[in-house]
Each structure stands twice: as structure tokens, then as C-alpha cells.
Amino acid sequence: MAWANGGATRTTTKEHRRWAKAVLRRDGYRCVDCGYQGTAGKGDVNADHQTPVAFGGTTTLGNGRTRCVPCHKKKTGREAAEGRRRRRQRPAQRHPGIPVD
Ligand SMILES: [Zn+2]
């Protein structure tokens, strides 16, 4: 799948790895949603963007949250639904006082 390949590329950059490690260490490798205690280097917890990059989130410590794999998947699923909803409900962008062209 094209998106999966793009995601893999994005998450294997040096900057992303450094960010992920900082987030996981700050949270003590514990899932912020269910409290699952992960293990360093095991891959059972991930650093997640609280506000997804697709919605304008940044790869900063403040926007990072540690989540276990099931919670990460659940959140990603919610975000996909939210993205579909936003696209449907996006209002027409108008500037009433300014004539177009
Ligand atoms: Zn969890």
C-alpha cells in the first residue's frame, strides 16, 4: 500500500526516531490511554502525534504521546473517520466583501 510505504519512510528518519525516543522516555514507556507499561526497544509502545501531522500537528515533544499498539490503532482509526467527516463538512470559503476576480 502506498500510504503504508510513505508512513514507513516518514517514521524512519533520524529526527523522527529521536523524537519518538524522547516522547517514550518522558512518558516512561507507559501508554497514556490505558496505562499499559511498555518495554524499551520492544516496540510494544509507540510515540504518537496527539494532533496528527495531517491536521497540522508538529513533531515536537509537546505533541507527542506514548501509546501501546492497540490504543495507537484505535486512535488512528478515529482520526481517519474524523478526516472523512471534516472533508464532508468543510464549509465553502467565502469573503463576502471581496469580489472574486
Ligand atoms: Zn494503551
mmCIF file of C-alpha atoms and ligand atoms in Angstrom, residues 31-36 67-72, ligand 1:
data_model
loop_
_atom_site.group_PDB
_atom_site.id
_atom_site.type_symbol
_atom_site.label_atom_id
_atom_site.label_comp_id
_atom_site.label_asym_id
_atom_site.label_seq_id
_atom_site.Cartn_x
_atom_site.Cartn_y
_atom_site.Cartn_z
ATOM 1 C CA CYS A 31 0.526 4.124 27.353
ATOM 2 C CA VAL A 32 -1.261 7.403 28.141
ATOM 3 C CA ASP A 33 -4.650 5.880 27.229
ATOM 4 C CA CYS A 34 -4.800 2.525 29.046
ATOM 5 C CA GLY A 35 -1.701 2.628 31.285
ATOM 6 C CA TYR A 36 -0.060 -0.370 29.634
ATOM 7 C CA ARG A 67 0.544 4.745 23.193
ATOM 8 C CA CYS A 68 0.507 0.956 23.112
ATOM 9 C CA VAL A 69 -0.078 -0.649 19.726
ATOM 10 C CA PRO A 70 -3.857 -1.346 20.225
ATOM 11 C CA CYS A 71 -4.528 2.213 21.524
ATOM 12 C CA HIS A 72 -2.468 3.686 18.702
HETATM 13 ZN ZN ZN B 1 -2.946 1.527 25.523
#
